[in-house]
Amino acid sequence: MSQRDAFYVTTPIYYVNDVPHIGHAYTTLACDVIARFMRLDGRRVHFLTGTDEHGQKVEKAAREAGMEPKAFTDQVSERFRELLRVMDFSPDDFIRTTEERHVRAVQTLWTRMVEGGWIYLGKYAGWYSVRDEAYYAESELVDGRAPTGAPVEWVEEPSYFFRLSAFQERLLRFYESHPDFVGPATRFNEVVSFVRQGLQDLSISRTTFRWGIPVPGDPAHVIYVWVDALTNYISALGYPDVDGELFRTFWPADVHVIGKDILRFHAVYWPAFLMAAGLEPPRRVFAHGWWTNEGQKISKSLGNVIDPHALVARYGLDQTRYYLLREVPFGQDGDFRHESMVRRINHELANDYGNLVQRVLAMIRRYCEGRVPDPGELAPDDEALLARAHNCLAAMRAHMEAQALHRALDEVFGLIGEANRYVDAMAPWALRRSDPARAATVLWTLAETIRHVATLTLPFMPQSSGRILDLLAVPAAARTFRALGAEGQPLRPGTPLPPPSPVFPRYVEEDAG
RNA sequence: GGCGGAGUAGCUCAGCGGUAGAGCAGCGGAAUCAUAAUCCGUGGGUCGGGGGUUCGAAUCCCUCCUCCGCUACCA
């Protein structure tokens, strides 16, 4: 829909108190793949992630650790930066809510909303548990006590409110004119029906703790969660400098990728805040689903939390990246199963993809002196396979624009299957004797197809795909989508190739021997 | 309760008005270039139940059953 050159994709900022788990890895992975794809497609990309470091829980955790909050968050936010390295993510920026640039942005946004008349001072009232240091909703109470069993008391504190109620009609009109604003479509319905029910004003400041951004002009209040956290998407673009290069280039964001649990904040509150401050809402919010573990809901108490580091160590990085995006239609919930992981690694990566590369390169090694073969006149079969390779990008592009990452993968793997069938149908090992020139043409066609496949899988499996391109001696400058297609940069006959070696190892059960 | 979604081969799902499909699993076969990797053939499932519209319905309408999501201040 947006054919502009720039592309801005974001993850949520992760709550720094958490230990990174599969959910964080999954969200960031999706963004990484989108970002890499768009870069290879020639777009100017800005990929943002970061950490959310304010709030009462952080303040408390820091105290318990005997540290100042800032020093504490410096330490724990590192865990998220480490995940970026381990999973080979490629963000362009990492925003922390404790950074000066963010504080300035939040306070400015606040001030703009005040100037617009969208903020007023009122009282926040609710059931408060001193023991838990938290408010509970009426509906959460169990027999007049907190869900934790702690006693609660009715407490009122002064609080600033955002006039969310005034935005109902504007939001509904916005949704109506932007039917693609929320994906998947079923989530869009939820958002609209939520807003239709009517909106209450939002409490957006607290006086019960200090670890946060002070309200401009009233330092007794700290700006509460969502105004603080959501603003990261623009503070990283240099807001309030709306005339700056970054902001002008990248706002509004092309897509905020989030987990389904925080959809409302992104699809209702965030556009309202932006409208209140005179800014454009993002173009799209995409909510993905949750993982279960071998059919079980994941929870700390069950002790079945999935550690992304463990996945990478056990199955391999690209294997993990592939599985997470291939196993489940992006947007739906998924079940992580060792058995299906192994099946995909061994059948789809090792057998279908890896072995295609290996068998073709081994034949080129033996029949063509290890050089890119010289294609003669192309036969209709060759042209059909190449056409499919050339058209693959366009098909993937359409899916990537809609965050249908699984379908994009489907396209390339369809091409891999086609290539394997072509190998069997052409039988170059037989042609080698009957018609060597024809064998060379077939092998060139295959090598060229593999070049397309590997380039197209770069966003998903950057390391393995890179190794395949190494085996084809594709220069770094040609590892881009511009090099694909009929007008691209086909492999040059005669180019010497390195000896091939398997790229996707099979997974062998540890207890198998 | 309200709004929305889903119930199709053993499993995961696509199809959304014209005589039931894909992938995986299973069974049979071919090939031997390759990480024993590939390829071909093989799917009689009341398309949740019932009713209706239509020349014709997984596909539209009604109804019932079952399951799931959302229904506000929790990162």
Coordinates of C-alpha atoms (C1' of nucleotides) in Angstrom, one line a residue:
Chain A
M1 CA 0.0 0.0 0.0
S2 CA 2.8 2.4 0.8
Q3 CA 5.2 2.6 -2.1
R4 CA 7.5 5.0 -0.5
D5 CA 11.1 4.2 -0.2
A6 CA 11.4 4.4 3.6
F7 CA 10.2 1.6 5.9
Y8 CA 9.8 1.8 9.7
V9 CA 9.3 -1.3 11.7
T10 CA 9.2 -1.6 15.5
T11 CA 9.1 -4.2 18.3
P12 CA 7.4 -3.2 21.5
I13 CA 10.0 -2.1 24.1
Y14 CA 10.5 -5.0 26.5
Y15 CA 9.9 -4.6 30.2
V16 CA 13.4 -4.7 31.6
N17 CA 12.3 -6.7 34.6
D18 CA 11.6 -9.7 32.4
V19 CA 14.1 -12.4 31.5
P20 CA 14.0 -12.7 27.7
H21 CA 11.9 -15.6 26.6
I22 CA 10.6 -17.0 23.3
G23 CA 7.9 -14.3 23.1
H24 CA 10.5 -11.6 23.0
A25 CA 12.6 -13.5 20.5
Y26 CA 9.6 -14.2 18.3
T27 CA 8.4 -10.6 18.1
T28 CA 11.9 -9.4 17.4
L29 CA 12.6 -12.1 14.9
A30 CA 9.5 -11.2 12.9
C31 CA 10.6 -7.6 12.8
D32 CA 14.1 -8.6 11.9
V33 CA 12.9 -10.7 8.9
I34 CA 10.7 -7.9 7.7
A35 CA 13.5 -5.4 8.1
R36 CA 16.0 -7.5 6.3
F37 CA 13.6 -8.2 3.5
M38 CA 12.8 -4.6 2.9
R39 CA 16.5 -3.7 3.0
L40 CA 17.3 -6.3 0.4
D41 CA 14.4 -5.0 -1.6
G42 CA 16.0 -1.6 -1.7
R43 CA 14.0 0.2 0.9
R44 CA 15.5 2.5 3.4
V45 CA 14.7 0.8 6.6
H46 CA 14.6 1.8 10.2
F47 CA 14.2 -1.1 12.6
L48 CA 13.7 -0.2 16.2
T49 CA 13.6 -2.2 19.4
G50 CA 14.4 -1.3 23.0
T51 CA 13.6 -1.6 26.7
D52 CA 10.9 -0.2 28.9
E53 CA 12.7 0.7 32.2
H54 CA 10.3 2.7 34.4
G55 CA 7.7 1.8 36.8
Q56 CA 7.1 0.6 40.3
K57 CA 8.2 -3.0 39.8
V58 CA 11.5 -1.9 38.5
E59 CA 11.9 0.5 41.3
K60 CA 11.2 -2.3 43.7
A61 CA 13.4 -4.8 42.0
A62 CA 16.3 -2.3 42.1
R63 CA 15.8 -1.7 45.8
E64 CA 15.8 -5.4 46.5
A65 CA 19.0 -5.7 44.5
G66 CA 20.4 -2.9 46.6
M67 CA 21.0 -0.8 43.6
E68 CA 20.0 2.6 42.2
P69 CA 17.2 2.1 39.6
K70 CA 19.4 3.5 36.8
A71 CA 22.3 1.3 37.5
F72 CA 20.0 -1.6 37.9
T73 CA 18.3 -1.1 34.5
D74 CA 21.7 -0.6 32.9
Q75 CA 22.5 -4.1 34.0
V76 CA 19.3 -5.9 33.2
S77 CA 18.6 -4.2 29.9
E78 CA 21.8 -5.8 28.7
R79 CA 20.1 -9.1 28.6
F80 CA 17.9 -7.9 25.8
R81 CA 20.9 -6.5 23.9
E82 CA 22.5 -9.9 24.3
L83 CA 19.5 -11.6 22.7
L84 CA 19.9 -9.4 19.7
R85 CA 23.4 -10.7 19.1
V86 CA 22.6 -14.3 19.8
M87 CA 19.7 -14.3 17.3
D88 CA 21.5 -12.2 14.7
F89 CA 18.9 -9.5 14.8
S90 CA 19.7 -6.3 12.9
P91 CA 18.0 -3.3 14.6
D92 CA 19.1 0.2 13.5
D93 CA 18.5 1.6 17.0
F94 CA 17.9 0.5 20.5
I95 CA 15.8 2.8 22.6
R96 CA 15.7 2.9 26.4
T97 CA 13.0 4.8 28.2
T98 CA 15.6 6.1 30.7
E99 CA 17.5 7.9 27.9
E100 CA 17.5 11.7 27.8
R101 CA 16.1 11.8 24.3
H102 CA 13.1 9.7 25.4
V103 CA 12.4 11.8 28.5
R104 CA 12.4 14.9 26.4
A105 CA 10.0 13.4 23.8
V106 CA 7.6 12.1 26.5
Q107 CA 7.5 15.4 28.3
T108 CA 7.0 17.3 25.0
L109 CA 4.2 14.9 23.9
W110 CA 2.6 15.5 27.3
T111 CA 2.8 19.2 27.0
R112 CA 1.3 19.1 23.5
M113 CA -1.6 17.1 24.9
V114 CA -2.1 19.6 27.7
E115 CA -2.0 22.4 25.3
G116 CA -4.7 20.7 23.3
G117 CA -6.9 20.5 26.4
W118 CA -6.8 16.7 26.4
I119 CA -5.4 16.3 29.9
Y120 CA -7.0 17.3 33.2
L121 CA -6.3 16.7 36.9
G122 CA -8.6 14.3 38.6
K123 CA -8.6 11.5 41.1
Y124 CA -7.7 7.9 40.4
A125 CA -9.6 5.6 42.7
G126 CA -9.3 1.9 43.0
W127 CA -8.7 -1.1 45.2
Y128 CA -5.1 -0.9 46.4
S129 CA -3.0 -3.5 48.0
V130 CA -0.3 -2.2 50.2
R131 CA 1.4 -5.6 50.3
D132 CA 1.4 -5.9 46.5
E133 CA 1.9 -2.2 45.9
A134 CA -0.6 -2.5 43.1
Y135 CA -4.1 -1.5 42.2
Y136 CA -6.7 -4.1 41.3
A137 CA -9.8 -3.7 39.2
E138 CA -13.1 -4.4 40.9
S139 CA -13.5 -7.4 38.6
E140 CA -10.2 -8.9 39.7
L141 CA -11.1 -9.1 43.4
V142 CA -11.8 -12.4 44.9
D143 CA -13.9 -12.4 48.1
G144 CA -12.9 -8.8 48.7
R145 CA -9.2 -9.5 48.4
A146 CA -6.6 -9.2 45.8
P147 CA -6.1 -12.2 43.5
T148 CA -2.9 -12.7 45.5
G149 CA -4.9 -13.0 48.6
A150 CA -3.6 -9.7 50.0
P151 CA -6.1 -7.3 51.6
V152 CA -7.1 -4.3 49.6
E153 CA -8.4 -0.9 50.5
W154 CA -10.2 1.8 48.6
V155 CA -7.7 4.5 47.8
E156 CA -8.0 7.7 45.9
E157 CA -5.0 9.5 44.6
P158 CA -4.7 12.6 42.5
S159 CA -4.0 11.7 38.9
Y160 CA -3.9 13.3 35.5
F161 CA -6.4 11.9 33.0
F162 CA -6.3 11.7 29.3
R163 CA -9.6 12.5 27.6
L164 CA -9.8 9.2 25.7
S165 CA -13.6 9.4 25.8
A166 CA -13.4 12.4 23.4
F167 CA -11.7 10.3 20.8
Q168 CA -14.3 7.6 20.2
E169 CA -15.7 9.1 17.0
R170 CA -12.4 10.1 15.6
L171 CA -11.0 6.7 16.2
L172 CA -14.0 5.0 14.6
R173 CA -13.7 7.2 11.6
F174 CA -10.0 6.5 11.4
Y175 CA -10.7 2.7 11.5
E176 CA -13.3 3.0 8.9
S177 CA -11.0 4.8 6.5
H178 CA -8.0 2.5 7.4
P179 CA -9.4 -1.0 7.2
D180 CA -5.9 -2.4 7.2
F181 CA -4.8 -0.6 10.3
V182 CA -4.9 -3.7 12.4
G183 CA -3.8 -7.2 11.4
P184 CA -4.8 -9.9 11.4
A185 CA -8.3 -8.9 10.4
T186 CA -10.0 -10.6 13.3
R187 CA -8.1 -8.4 15.7
F188 CA -9.3 -5.4 13.8
N189 CA -12.8 -6.4 14.6
E190 CA -12.0 -6.6 18.3
V191 CA -10.5 -3.2 18.3
V192 CA -13.5 -1.6 16.6
S193 CA -16.0 -3.3 18.8
F194 CA -14.1 -2.3 21.9
V195 CA -14.1 1.4 20.8
R196 CA -17.8 1.1 19.9
Q197 CA -18.6 0.2 23.4
G198 CA -17.5 3.6 24.5
L199 CA -14.3 4.8 26.0
Q200 CA -13.4 6.0 29.5
D201 CA -10.8 8.6 30.3
L202 CA -7.4 7.2 31.1
S203 CA -5.4 7.7 34.2
I204 CA -1.9 8.7 33.0
S205 CA 0.0 9.7 36.1
R206 CA 0.9 8.3 39.5
T207 CA 2.1 9.7 42.8
T208 CA 2.8 6.5 44.5
F209 CA 6.3 5.9 43.2
R210 CA 9.1 8.0 41.8
W211 CA 10.8 5.9 39.2
G212 CA 9.5 7.5 36.0
I213 CA 9.3 10.6 34.0
P214 CA 8.1 13.6 36.0
V215 CA 5.0 15.4 34.8
P216 CA 6.0 18.8 33.4
G217 CA 5.1 21.4 35.9
D218 CA 4.0 19.0 38.6
P219 CA 6.9 16.8 39.7
A220 CA 4.8 15.2 42.4
H221 CA 3.4 13.1 39.5
V222 CA 5.2 10.6 37.4
I223 CA 3.9 9.9 33.9
Y224 CA 2.3 6.5 33.9
V225 CA 3.2 3.5 31.7
W226 CA 1.5 3.9 28.4
V227 CA 2.3 7.5 27.6
D228 CA 5.8 6.8 28.6
A229 CA 6.2 3.4 26.8
L230 CA 4.4 4.1 23.6
T231 CA 6.2 7.3 22.9
N232 CA 9.4 5.4 22.3
Y233 CA 8.3 4.9 18.7
I234 CA 8.7 8.6 18.1
S235 CA 11.4 9.5 20.6
A236 CA 13.7 7.2 18.7
L237 CA 13.0 9.3 15.6
G238 CA 14.1 12.5 17.3
Y239 CA 10.7 13.8 18.4
P240 CA 10.0 16.6 19.2
D241 CA 12.1 17.5 16.3
V242 CA 9.4 16.8 13.7
D243 CA 11.3 18.6 11.0
G244 CA 14.3 16.4 11.6
E245 CA 15.5 14.0 8.9
L246 CA 14.5 10.8 10.9
F247 CA 11.1 11.9 11.8
R248 CA 10.2 13.2 8.4
T249 CA 11.5 10.1 6.7
F250 CA 10.1 7.4 8.9
W251 CA 6.9 8.7 10.6
P252 CA 4.2 7.3 10.5
A253 CA 5.6 3.9 11.2
D254 CA 4.8 1.2 8.6
V255 CA 4.1 -1.4 11.1
H256 CA 4.3 -1.9 14.9
V257 CA 4.6 -5.6 15.5
I258 CA 3.3 -6.6 18.9
G259 CA 2.0 -9.5 20.9
K260 CA -1.8 -9.8 21.0
D261 CA -1.9 -8.9 24.7
I262 CA -1.0 -5.3 24.1
L263 CA -3.2 -4.7 21.0
R264 CA -5.5 -2.3 22.6
F265 CA -2.8 0.0 23.8
H266 CA -1.4 0.2 20.3
A267 CA -4.6 0.3 18.3
V268 CA -6.6 2.6 20.5
Y269 CA -4.6 4.6 23.1
W270 CA -1.6 5.2 20.9
P271 CA -3.5 6.7 17.9
A272 CA -5.5 8.8 20.3
F273 CA -2.4 10.1 22.0
L274 CA -0.9 11.0 18.6
M275 CA -4.1 12.6 17.4
A276 CA -4.2 14.6 20.6
A277 CA -0.6 15.9 20.0
G278 CA -1.4 16.6 16.3
L279 CA 0.6 13.7 14.9
E280 CA -0.3 11.0 12.5
P281 CA -1.1 7.5 13.7
P282 CA 1.0 4.6 12.6
R283 CA 0.0 2.9 9.3
R284 CA -0.5 -0.5 10.8
V285 CA -0.3 -2.5 14.0
F286 CA 0.1 -6.3 13.7
A287 CA -0.6 -8.5 16.6
H288 CA 0.9 -12.0 16.6
G289 CA -0.1 -14.9 18.7
W290 CA 1.4 -16.8 21.7
W291 CA 3.4 -20.0 21.9
T292 CA 2.5 -23.0 24.0
N293 CA 5.2 -25.6 24.8
E294 CA 4.3 -29.2 23.8
G295 CA 0.6 -28.3 24.1
Q296 CA 1.0 -26.7 27.5
K297 CA 0.4 -23.1 28.4
I298 CA 3.8 -21.5 29.2
S299 CA 4.2 -20.2 32.7
K300 CA 6.8 -19.6 35.2
S301 CA 5.1 -21.7 37.8
L302 CA 4.9 -24.7 35.4
G303 CA 8.6 -24.1 34.8
N304 CA 8.2 -24.6 31.0
V305 CA 9.4 -21.2 29.9
I306 CA 11.3 -21.5 26.6
D307 CA 14.7 -19.8 26.6
P308 CA 15.7 -18.6 23.2
H309 CA 19.4 -19.1 24.0
A310 CA 18.7 -22.8 24.7
L311 CA 16.8 -23.2 21.4
V312 CA 19.7 -21.7 19.4
A313 CA 22.2 -23.9 21.3
R314 CA 20.3 -27.0 20.7
Y315 CA 18.8 -26.6 17.2
G316 CA 21.0 -23.9 15.6
L317 CA 20.2 -20.3 14.9
D318 CA 18.8 -20.4 11.4
Q319 CA 16.9 -23.6 12.2
T320 CA 15.2 -21.8 15.1
R321 CA 14.5 -18.8 13.1
Y322 CA 13.0 -20.9 10.3
Y323 CA 10.9 -23.1 12.6
L324 CA 9.4 -20.2 14.5
L325 CA 8.2 -18.5 11.3
R326 CA 7.4 -21.6 9.3
E327 CA 5.5 -23.6 11.9
V328 CA 2.7 -21.2 12.5
P329 CA 0.7 -18.7 10.3
F330 CA 2.0 -15.4 11.6
G331 CA -0.7 -13.9 13.7
Q332 CA -2.0 -17.2 15.1
D333 CA -1.1 -19.0 18.3
G334 CA 1.4 -21.8 17.9
D335 CA 2.6 -24.9 19.7
F336 CA 6.3 -25.4 20.1
R337 CA 7.1 -29.1 19.7
H338 CA 10.4 -30.8 19.6
E339 CA 9.1 -33.4 17.2
S340 CA 7.9 -31.0 14.6
M341 CA 11.1 -28.9 15.0
V342 CA 13.2 -32.0 14.2
R343 CA 10.9 -32.8 11.3
R344 CA 11.3 -29.4 9.8
I345 CA 15.0 -29.3 10.3
N346 CA 15.6 -32.7 8.8
H347 CA 13.0 -32.8 6.0
E348 CA 12.6 -29.2 4.9
L349 CA 16.0 -27.7 5.6
A350 CA 18.4 -30.7 5.3
N351 CA 16.6 -32.9 2.8
D352 CA 14.7 -30.5 0.6
Y353 CA 16.8 -27.3 0.7
G354 CA 20.2 -28.3 1.8
N355 CA 20.3 -31.5 -0.2
L356 CA 19.2 -29.6 -3.3
V357 CA 22.1 -27.3 -3.0
Q358 CA 24.5 -30.2 -2.2
R359 CA 23.5 -32.5 -5.1
V360 CA 23.6 -29.7 -7.7
L361 CA 26.9 -28.3 -6.5
A362 CA 28.4 -31.7 -6.3
M363 CA 27.5 -32.4 -9.9
I364 CA 28.9 -29.1 -11.0
R365 CA 32.0 -29.9 -9.1
R366 CA 32.4 -33.2 -10.9
Y367 CA 31.0 -32.6 -14.3
C368 CA 32.0 -29.0 -14.9
E369 CA 35.4 -28.8 -13.2
G370 CA 34.0 -26.8 -10.3
R371 CA 33.1 -23.8 -12.4
V372 CA 29.7 -22.2 -13.2
P373 CA 28.6 -24.2 -16.2
D374 CA 28.0 -22.6 -19.6
P375 CA 24.4 -22.7 -20.5
G376 CA 23.5 -23.3 -24.1
E377 CA 20.1 -22.6 -25.6
L378 CA 17.4 -22.8 -22.9
A379 CA 14.7 -25.5 -23.3
P380 CA 11.1 -24.8 -22.2
D381 CA 11.7 -26.8 -19.0
D382 CA 14.6 -24.6 -18.1
E383 CA 12.7 -21.5 -18.9
A384 CA 9.7 -22.6 -16.8
L385 CA 11.9 -23.2 -13.7
L386 CA 13.7 -19.9 -14.2
A387 CA 10.4 -18.1 -14.6
R388 CA 9.2 -19.5 -11.3
A389 CA 12.5 -18.3 -9.7
H390 CA 12.1 -14.9 -11.2
N391 CA 8.6 -14.5 -10.1
C392 CA 9.1 -15.7 -6.6
L393 CA 10.2 -12.3 -5.3
A394 CA 7.0 -10.6 -6.4
A395 CA 4.9 -13.2 -4.7
M396 CA 6.9 -12.9 -1.5
R397 CA 6.8 -9.2 -1.5
A398 CA 3.0 -9.2 -1.5
H399 CA 3.0 -11.5 1.5
M400 CA 5.6 -9.6 3.4
E401 CA 3.7 -6.3 3.0
A402 CA 0.8 -8.1 4.8
Q403 CA 3.1 -9.6 7.4
A404 CA 2.2 -13.1 6.1
L405 CA 5.7 -14.3 6.8
H406 CA 4.7 -18.0 6.6
R407 CA 3.3 -17.5 3.2
A408 CA 6.5 -15.8 2.0
L409 CA 8.4 -18.9 3.2
D410 CA 5.9 -21.1 1.4
E411 CA 6.7 -19.4 -1.9
V412 CA 10.4 -20.1 -1.7
F413 CA 10.0 -23.6 -0.5
G414 CA 7.6 -24.2 -3.3
L415 CA 10.4 -23.2 -5.6
I416 CA 12.8 -25.5 -3.9
G417 CA 10.4 -28.4 -4.5
E418 CA 10.1 -27.4 -8.1
A419 CA 13.8 -27.4 -8.4
N420 CA 14.1 -30.9 -6.9
R421 CA 11.5 -32.2 -9.3
Y422 CA 13.4 -30.6 -12.2
V423 CA 16.6 -32.3 -11.2
D424 CA 14.9 -35.7 -11.3
A425 CA 13.1 -35.0 -14.5
M426 CA 16.3 -33.8 -16.3
A427 CA 18.6 -36.4 -14.7
P428 CA 21.8 -34.5 -15.4
W429 CA 23.9 -37.5 -14.3
A430 CA 22.6 -39.3 -17.3
L431 CA 22.8 -36.3 -19.7
R432 CA 26.4 -36.0 -18.7
R433 CA 27.2 -38.9 -21.0
S434 CA 24.5 -38.6 -23.6
D435 CA 24.6 -34.8 -24.1
P436 CA 27.2 -32.9 -22.0
A437 CA 26.2 -29.5 -23.3
R438 CA 22.6 -30.1 -22.3
A439 CA 23.8 -31.3 -18.8
A440 CA 25.7 -28.0 -18.4
T441 CA 22.6 -26.0 -19.4
V442 CA 20.5 -27.9 -16.8
L443 CA 23.1 -27.4 -14.1
W444 CA 23.4 -23.7 -14.9
T445 CA 19.6 -23.4 -14.6
L446 CA 19.7 -25.1 -11.3
A447 CA 22.6 -23.0 -10.0
E448 CA 20.8 -19.9 -11.0
T449 CA 17.6 -21.1 -9.3
I450 CA 19.5 -21.8 -6.2
R451 CA 21.0 -18.3 -6.3
H452 CA 17.5 -17.0 -6.3
V453 CA 16.4 -19.2 -3.5
A454 CA 19.4 -18.4 -1.3
T455 CA 19.0 -14.6 -1.9
L456 CA 15.3 -14.9 -1.0
T457 CA 15.9 -16.8 2.2
L458 CA 18.5 -14.3 3.4
P459 CA 16.0 -12.4 5.5
F460 CA 14.9 -15.6 7.3
M461 CA 18.2 -17.5 7.5
P462 CA 20.9 -15.0 7.0
Q463 CA 23.9 -17.1 7.9
S464 CA 23.0 -20.3 6.0
S465 CA 21.8 -18.4 3.0
G466 CA 25.0 -16.4 3.0
R467 CA 27.0 -19.7 3.0
I468 CA 25.0 -20.9 0.0
L469 CA 25.8 -17.7 -1.8
D470 CA 29.4 -18.2 -0.9
L471 CA 29.3 -21.6 -2.5
L472 CA 28.0 -20.0 -5.7
A473 CA 30.7 -17.3 -5.5
V474 CA 28.1 -14.5 -5.5
P475 CA 29.8 -11.3 -4.7
A476 CA 28.6 -9.3 -1.7
A477 CA 27.3 -6.5 -3.9
A478 CA 25.1 -9.0 -5.8
R479 CA 23.4 -10.3 -2.7
T480 CA 20.3 -8.2 -3.0
F481 CA 16.9 -8.5 -4.7
R482 CA 18.1 -6.2 -7.4
A483 CA 20.3 -8.9 -8.7
L484 CA 17.3 -11.3 -9.1
G485 CA 15.0 -11.7 -12.1
A486 CA 15.4 -11.5 -15.8
E487 CA 17.1 -8.1 -15.5
G488 CA 19.3 -9.2 -12.6
Q489 CA 22.9 -10.5 -12.4
P490 CA 22.9 -14.1 -13.4
L491 CA 25.8 -16.4 -12.5
R492 CA 28.7 -16.0 -14.9
P493 CA 29.8 -19.2 -16.7
G494 CA 33.4 -20.1 -15.9
T495 CA 33.4 -18.6 -12.4
P496 CA 35.4 -21.0 -10.1
L497 CA 33.3 -22.3 -7.2
P498 CA 34.6 -23.5 -3.8
P499 CA 34.2 -27.2 -3.0
P500 CA 30.6 -27.7 -1.6
S501 CA 29.8 -28.9 1.9
P502 CA 26.4 -29.4 3.5
V503 CA 24.8 -26.2 4.8
F504 CA 21.9 -27.6 6.8
P505 CA 23.0 -30.5 9.1
R506 CA 20.5 -33.1 10.1
Y507 CA 19.4 -33.1 13.7
V508 CA 20.3 -36.3 15.5
E509 CA 18.7 -37.1 18.8
E510 CA 21.1 -36.8 21.6
D511 CA 20.0 -40.0 23.2
A512 CA 20.1 -41.9 19.9
G513 CA 23.5 -43.4 20.7
Chain B
rG1 C1' -25.0 -11.5 28.4
rG2 C1' -23.0 -8.6 24.0
rC3 C1' -19.7 -8.6 19.7
rG4 C1' -16.4 -11.5 16.6
rG5 C1' -14.1 -16.1 14.8
rA6 C1' -13.9 -21.4 14.2
rG7 C1' -15.9 -26.6 13.5
rU8 C1' -13.5 -30.1 6.1
rA9 C1' -9.1 -36.8 5.3
rG10 C1' -5.2 -39.8 11.4
rC11 C1' -2.8 -34.6 12.3
rU12 C1' -2.3 -29.1 10.7
rC13 C1' -5.2 -26.5 7.5
rA14 C1' -6.8 -24.3 2.3
rG15 C1' -11.2 -24.0 -0.5
rC16 C1' -16.1 -19.9 0.3
rG17 C1' -22.2 -21.3 -5.5
rG18 C1' -21.0 -25.8 -10.1
rU19 C1' -19.6 -33.2 -9.4
rA20 C1' -14.3 -32.6 -2.3
rG21 C1' -8.1 -30.3 -1.9
rA22 C1' -2.7 -29.4 0.0
rG23 C1' 1.2 -30.4 3.5
rC24 C1' 2.7 -34.0 7.2
rA25 C1' 2.0 -39.2 8.7
rG26 C1' 0.9 -44.2 6.3
rC27 C1' 1.2 -47.7 2.0
rG28 C1' 3.4 -49.1 -3.0
rG29 C1' 6.9 -48.0 -6.8
rA30 C1' 11.2 -45.5 -9.6
rA31 C1' 15.8 -43.5 -9.5
rU32 C1' 21.0 -43.5 -7.7
rC33 C1' 23.5 -36.8 -8.8
rA34 C1' 23.2 -35.9 -3.3
rU35 C1' 23.4 -34.7 3.9
rA36 C1' 20.2 -43.0 2.7
rA37 C1' 18.9 -37.0 0.8
rU38 C1' 15.1 -37.1 -4.2
rC39 C1' 10.9 -38.3 -7.5
rC40 C1' 6.2 -40.8 -8.9
rG41 C1' 1.6 -43.2 -7.5
rU42 C1' -1.9 -44.0 -3.6
rG43 C1' -6.9 -39.9 0.2
rG44 C1' -14.4 -43.0 -0.9
rG45 C1' -13.8 -37.8 4.4
rU46 C1' -22.6 -37.7 6.1
rC47 C1' -17.2 -30.7 4.6
rG48 C1' -20.4 -30.2 13.4
rG49 C1' -26.5 -31.4 13.5
rG50 C1' -31.2 -29.9 11.4
rG51 C1' -34.0 -26.7 8.1
rG52 C1' -34.3 -23.3 4.0
rU53 C1' -32.9 -20.6 -0.9
rU54 C1' -31.1 -22.4 -5.7
rC55 C1' -31.1 -26.2 -11.7
rG56 C1' -27.0 -27.0 -8.2
rA57 C1' -24.2 -25.5 -1.3
rA58 C1' -18.2 -26.8 2.7
rU59 C1' -19.4 -22.4 -0.2
rC60 C1' -25.7 -18.0 0.8
rC61 C1' -29.9 -17.7 4.8
rC62 C1' -32.1 -19.5 9.6
rU63 C1' -31.6 -22.5 13.8
rC64 C1' -29.2 -25.8 17.3
rC65 C1' -24.5 -27.9 19.5
rU66 C1' -19.3 -27.5 20.6
rC67 C1' -14.7 -24.7 20.9
rC68 C1' -11.9 -20.0 20.9
rG69 C1' -11.0 -14.5 21.1
rC70 C1' -12.5 -9.5 22.8
rU71 C1' -15.6 -7.2 26.5
rA72 C1' -10.4 -1.1 29.7
rC73 C1' -6.4 1.3 32.9
rC74 C1' -2.2 -5.8 34.1
rA75 C1' 5.0 -4.6 30.8

